[in-house]
Short mmCIF file of C-alpha atoms and ligand atoms in Angstrom, two decimals:
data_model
loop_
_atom_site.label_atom_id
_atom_site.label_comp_id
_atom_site.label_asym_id
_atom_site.label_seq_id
_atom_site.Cartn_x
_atom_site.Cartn_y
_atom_site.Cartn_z
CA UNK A 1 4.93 4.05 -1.24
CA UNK A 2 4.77 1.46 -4.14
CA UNK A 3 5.87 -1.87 -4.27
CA UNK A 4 9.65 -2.94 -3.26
CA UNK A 5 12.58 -3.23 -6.42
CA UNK A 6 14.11 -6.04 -5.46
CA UNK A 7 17.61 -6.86 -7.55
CA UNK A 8 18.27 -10.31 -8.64
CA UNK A 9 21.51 -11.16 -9.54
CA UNK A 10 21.49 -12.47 -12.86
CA UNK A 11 25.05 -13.29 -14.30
CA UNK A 12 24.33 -17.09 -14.36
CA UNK A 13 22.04 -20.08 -12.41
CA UNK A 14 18.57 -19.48 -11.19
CA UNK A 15 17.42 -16.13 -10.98
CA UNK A 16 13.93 -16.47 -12.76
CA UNK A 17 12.73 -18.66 -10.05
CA UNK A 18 13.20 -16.21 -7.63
CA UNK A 19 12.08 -13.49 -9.74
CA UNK A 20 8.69 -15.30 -10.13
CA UNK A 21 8.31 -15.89 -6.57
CA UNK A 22 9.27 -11.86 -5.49
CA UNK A 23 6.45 -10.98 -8.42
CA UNK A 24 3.80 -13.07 -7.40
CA UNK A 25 4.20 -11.58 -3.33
CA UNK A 26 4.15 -7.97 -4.61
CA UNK A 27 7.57 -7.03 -5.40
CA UNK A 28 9.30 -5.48 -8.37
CA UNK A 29 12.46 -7.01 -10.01
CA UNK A 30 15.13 -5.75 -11.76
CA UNK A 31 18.19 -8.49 -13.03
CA UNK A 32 21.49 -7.52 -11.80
CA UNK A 33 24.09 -8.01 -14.04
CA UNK A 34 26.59 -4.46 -14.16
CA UNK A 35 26.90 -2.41 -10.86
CA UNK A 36 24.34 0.53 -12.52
CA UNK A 37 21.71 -2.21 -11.96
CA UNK A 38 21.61 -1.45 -8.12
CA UNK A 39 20.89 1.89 -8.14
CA UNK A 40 17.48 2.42 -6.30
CA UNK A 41 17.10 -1.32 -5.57
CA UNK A 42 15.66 -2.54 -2.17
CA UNK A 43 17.19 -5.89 -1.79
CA UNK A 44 19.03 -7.99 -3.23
CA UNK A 45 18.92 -12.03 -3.81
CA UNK A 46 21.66 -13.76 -4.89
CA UNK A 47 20.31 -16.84 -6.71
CA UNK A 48 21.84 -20.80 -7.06
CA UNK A 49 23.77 -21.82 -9.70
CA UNK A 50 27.76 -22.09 -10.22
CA UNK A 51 29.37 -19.93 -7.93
CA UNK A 52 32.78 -20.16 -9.54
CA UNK A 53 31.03 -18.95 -13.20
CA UNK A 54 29.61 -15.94 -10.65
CA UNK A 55 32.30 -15.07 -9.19
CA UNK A 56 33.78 -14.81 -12.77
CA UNK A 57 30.94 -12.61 -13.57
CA UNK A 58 31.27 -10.35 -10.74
CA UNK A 59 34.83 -9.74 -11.72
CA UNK A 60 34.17 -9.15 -15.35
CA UNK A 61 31.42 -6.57 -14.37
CA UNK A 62 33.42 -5.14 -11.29
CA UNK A 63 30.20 -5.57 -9.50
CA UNK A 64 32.30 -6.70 -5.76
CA UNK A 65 33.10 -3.19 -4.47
CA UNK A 66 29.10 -2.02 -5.32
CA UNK A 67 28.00 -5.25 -4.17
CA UNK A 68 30.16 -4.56 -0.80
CA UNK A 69 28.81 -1.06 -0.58
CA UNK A 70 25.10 -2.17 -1.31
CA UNK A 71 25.76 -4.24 1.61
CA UNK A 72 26.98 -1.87 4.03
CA UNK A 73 24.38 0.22 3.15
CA UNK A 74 21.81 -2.14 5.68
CA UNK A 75 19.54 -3.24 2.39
CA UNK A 76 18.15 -6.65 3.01
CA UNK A 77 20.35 -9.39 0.92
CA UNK A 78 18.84 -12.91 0.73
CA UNK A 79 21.37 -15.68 -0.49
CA UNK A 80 20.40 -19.58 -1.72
CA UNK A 81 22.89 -21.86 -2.43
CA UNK A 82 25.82 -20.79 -4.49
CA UNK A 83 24.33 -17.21 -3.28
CA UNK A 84 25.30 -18.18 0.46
CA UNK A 85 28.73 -19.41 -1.29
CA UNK A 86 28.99 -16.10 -2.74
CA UNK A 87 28.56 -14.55 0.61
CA UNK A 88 31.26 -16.23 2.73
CA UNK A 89 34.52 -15.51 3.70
CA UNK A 90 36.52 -16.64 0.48
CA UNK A 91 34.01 -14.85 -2.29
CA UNK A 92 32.21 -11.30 -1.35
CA UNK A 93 33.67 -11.84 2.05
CA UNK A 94 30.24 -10.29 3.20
CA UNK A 95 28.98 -13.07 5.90
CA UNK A 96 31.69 -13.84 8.41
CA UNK A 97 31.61 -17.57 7.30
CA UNK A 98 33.02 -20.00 5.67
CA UNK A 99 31.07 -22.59 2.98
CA UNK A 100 32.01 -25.86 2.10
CA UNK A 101 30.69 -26.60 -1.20
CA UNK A 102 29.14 -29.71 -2.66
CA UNK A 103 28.69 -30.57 1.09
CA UNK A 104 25.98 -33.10 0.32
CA UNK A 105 27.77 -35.18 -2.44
CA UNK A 106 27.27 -34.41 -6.25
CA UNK A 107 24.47 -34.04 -8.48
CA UNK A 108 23.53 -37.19 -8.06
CA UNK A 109 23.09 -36.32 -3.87
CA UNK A 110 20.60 -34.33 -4.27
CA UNK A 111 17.52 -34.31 -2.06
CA UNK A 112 14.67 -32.67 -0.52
CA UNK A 113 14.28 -32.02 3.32
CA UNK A 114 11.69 -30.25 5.43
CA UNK A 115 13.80 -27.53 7.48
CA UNK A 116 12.53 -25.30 10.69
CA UNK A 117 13.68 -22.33 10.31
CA UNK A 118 14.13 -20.17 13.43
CA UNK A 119 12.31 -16.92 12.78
CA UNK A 120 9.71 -18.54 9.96
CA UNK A 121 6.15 -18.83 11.19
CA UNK A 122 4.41 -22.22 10.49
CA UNK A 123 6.22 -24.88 10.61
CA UNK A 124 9.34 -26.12 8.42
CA UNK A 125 10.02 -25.23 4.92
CA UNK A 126 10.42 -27.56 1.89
CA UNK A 127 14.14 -27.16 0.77
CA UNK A 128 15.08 -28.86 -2.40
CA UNK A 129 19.25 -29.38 -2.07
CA UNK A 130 20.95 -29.45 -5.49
CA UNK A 131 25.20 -30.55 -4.85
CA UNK A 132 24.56 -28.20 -1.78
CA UNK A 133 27.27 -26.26 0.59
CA UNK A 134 27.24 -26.69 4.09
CA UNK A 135 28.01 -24.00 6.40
CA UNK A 136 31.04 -25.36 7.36
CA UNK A 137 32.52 -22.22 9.78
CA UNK A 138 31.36 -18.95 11.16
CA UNK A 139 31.99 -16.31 13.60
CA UNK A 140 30.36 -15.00 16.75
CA UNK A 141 28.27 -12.81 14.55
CA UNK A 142 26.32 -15.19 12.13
CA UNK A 143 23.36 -17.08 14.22
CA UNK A 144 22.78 -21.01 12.62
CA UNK A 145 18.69 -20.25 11.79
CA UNK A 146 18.15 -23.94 10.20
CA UNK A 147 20.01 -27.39 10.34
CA UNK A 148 20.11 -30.59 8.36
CA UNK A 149 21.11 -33.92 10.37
CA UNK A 150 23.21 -31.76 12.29
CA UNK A 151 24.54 -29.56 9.41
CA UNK A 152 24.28 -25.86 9.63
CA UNK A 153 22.66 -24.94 6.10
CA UNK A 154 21.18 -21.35 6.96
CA UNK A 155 22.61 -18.37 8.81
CA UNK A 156 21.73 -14.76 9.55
CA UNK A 157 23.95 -11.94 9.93
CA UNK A 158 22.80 -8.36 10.14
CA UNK A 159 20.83 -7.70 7.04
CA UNK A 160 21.99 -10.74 5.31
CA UNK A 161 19.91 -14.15 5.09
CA UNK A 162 21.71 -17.12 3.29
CA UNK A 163 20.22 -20.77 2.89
CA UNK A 164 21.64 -23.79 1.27
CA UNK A 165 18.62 -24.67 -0.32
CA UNK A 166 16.12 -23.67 -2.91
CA UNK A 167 12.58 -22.79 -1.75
CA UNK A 168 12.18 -21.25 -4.56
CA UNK A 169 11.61 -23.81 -7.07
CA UNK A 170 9.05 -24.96 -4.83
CA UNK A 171 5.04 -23.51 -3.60
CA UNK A 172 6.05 -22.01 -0.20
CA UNK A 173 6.93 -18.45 -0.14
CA UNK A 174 7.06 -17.73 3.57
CA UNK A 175 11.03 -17.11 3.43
CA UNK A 176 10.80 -14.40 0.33
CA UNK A 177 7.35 -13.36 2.26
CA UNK A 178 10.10 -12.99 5.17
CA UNK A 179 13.13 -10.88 3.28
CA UNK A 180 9.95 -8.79 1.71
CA UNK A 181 9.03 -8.21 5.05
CA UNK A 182 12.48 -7.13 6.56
CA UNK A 183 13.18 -5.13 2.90
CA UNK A 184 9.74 -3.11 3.77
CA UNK A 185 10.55 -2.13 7.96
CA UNK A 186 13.64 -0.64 6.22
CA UNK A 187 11.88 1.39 3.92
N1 LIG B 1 27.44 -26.55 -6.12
C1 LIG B 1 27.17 -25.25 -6.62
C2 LIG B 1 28.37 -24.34 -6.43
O1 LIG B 1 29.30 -24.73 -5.80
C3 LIG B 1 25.96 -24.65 -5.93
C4 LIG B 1 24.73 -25.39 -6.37
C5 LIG B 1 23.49 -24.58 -6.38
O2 LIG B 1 23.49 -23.37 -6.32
N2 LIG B 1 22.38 -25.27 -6.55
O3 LIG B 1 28.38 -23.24 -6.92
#
């Protein structure tokens, strides 16, 4: 078996980050930008950026009803930022959840914290948080995995990871090593 095709959504926002960061642990990419693009993918990250220009995006392309289906399907599906936005209840409607964005403040809010994720050996990650959502709501099915000050700002559910934070802009890759991981028991 070769290496893992891992989609990145690539409509808008940061996609090349995580594209580097899936390379440079083994994995193939392919950009997602019209539903064809997930044939015969093996996950799926949906990167940061503006998740209202997404959203637009995944209209335009009719890319919700694959993107639901890819889902259902079990495929790992790692969210950051305005990819856990695009997750909750009021976008894909794929993580029982809801997401408050620009939780933080604006641009000008941004920060960096160091955030223990359950489930991530060796101690916390470095999260950078640019105008980032908060989880704000979820349901008996989505486990909290990581918290800021008291603020739930990553979540499991099933297949699906979703953080509020970039660790991709940064030198750690233990939570890509992590969805490569749960993307390759699948296979
Ligand atoms: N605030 C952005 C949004 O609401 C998310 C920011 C990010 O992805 N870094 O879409």
């Amino acid at each position: 078996m070769g290496s893992p095709l891992i989609g990145v959504l690539a409509l808008q926002g940061g996609f090349e980050a995580h594209e580097r960061m899936l390379r440079r642990l083994g994995a193939r990419t392919r950009e997602v930008r019209v539903p064809d693009d997930l044939d015969g993918i093996d996950g799926l990250v949906l990167p940061g950026g503006e998740s209202t220009t997404m959203t637009l995006g995944i209209a335009r392309e009719g890319l919700g009803e694959p993107l639901r289906a890819f889902t259902a399907s079990g495929a790992p599906i790692l969210g950051s930022c305005a990819g856990l936005i695009l997750l909750d209840r009021e976008h894909l409607g794929l993580m029982d959840l809801r997401a408050e964005r620009n939780a933080f403040g604006r641009q000008v809010r941004s920060f960096e914290a160091d955030v223990d994720l359950l489930g991530l050996d060796g101690g916390p990650i470095h999260g950078v948080f640019i105008r980032a959502p908060q989880i704000a709501e979820h349901g008996p099915g989505v486990e909290i995995i990581g918290s800021v000050d008291g603020h739930a700002v990553a979540a499991r559910e099933q297949n699906m990871i979703a953080v509020a934070f970039h660790t991709e802009l940064g030198d750690d890759p233990r939570l890509h090593q992590l969805f490569l991981e749960r993307v390759a028991a699948l296979r």
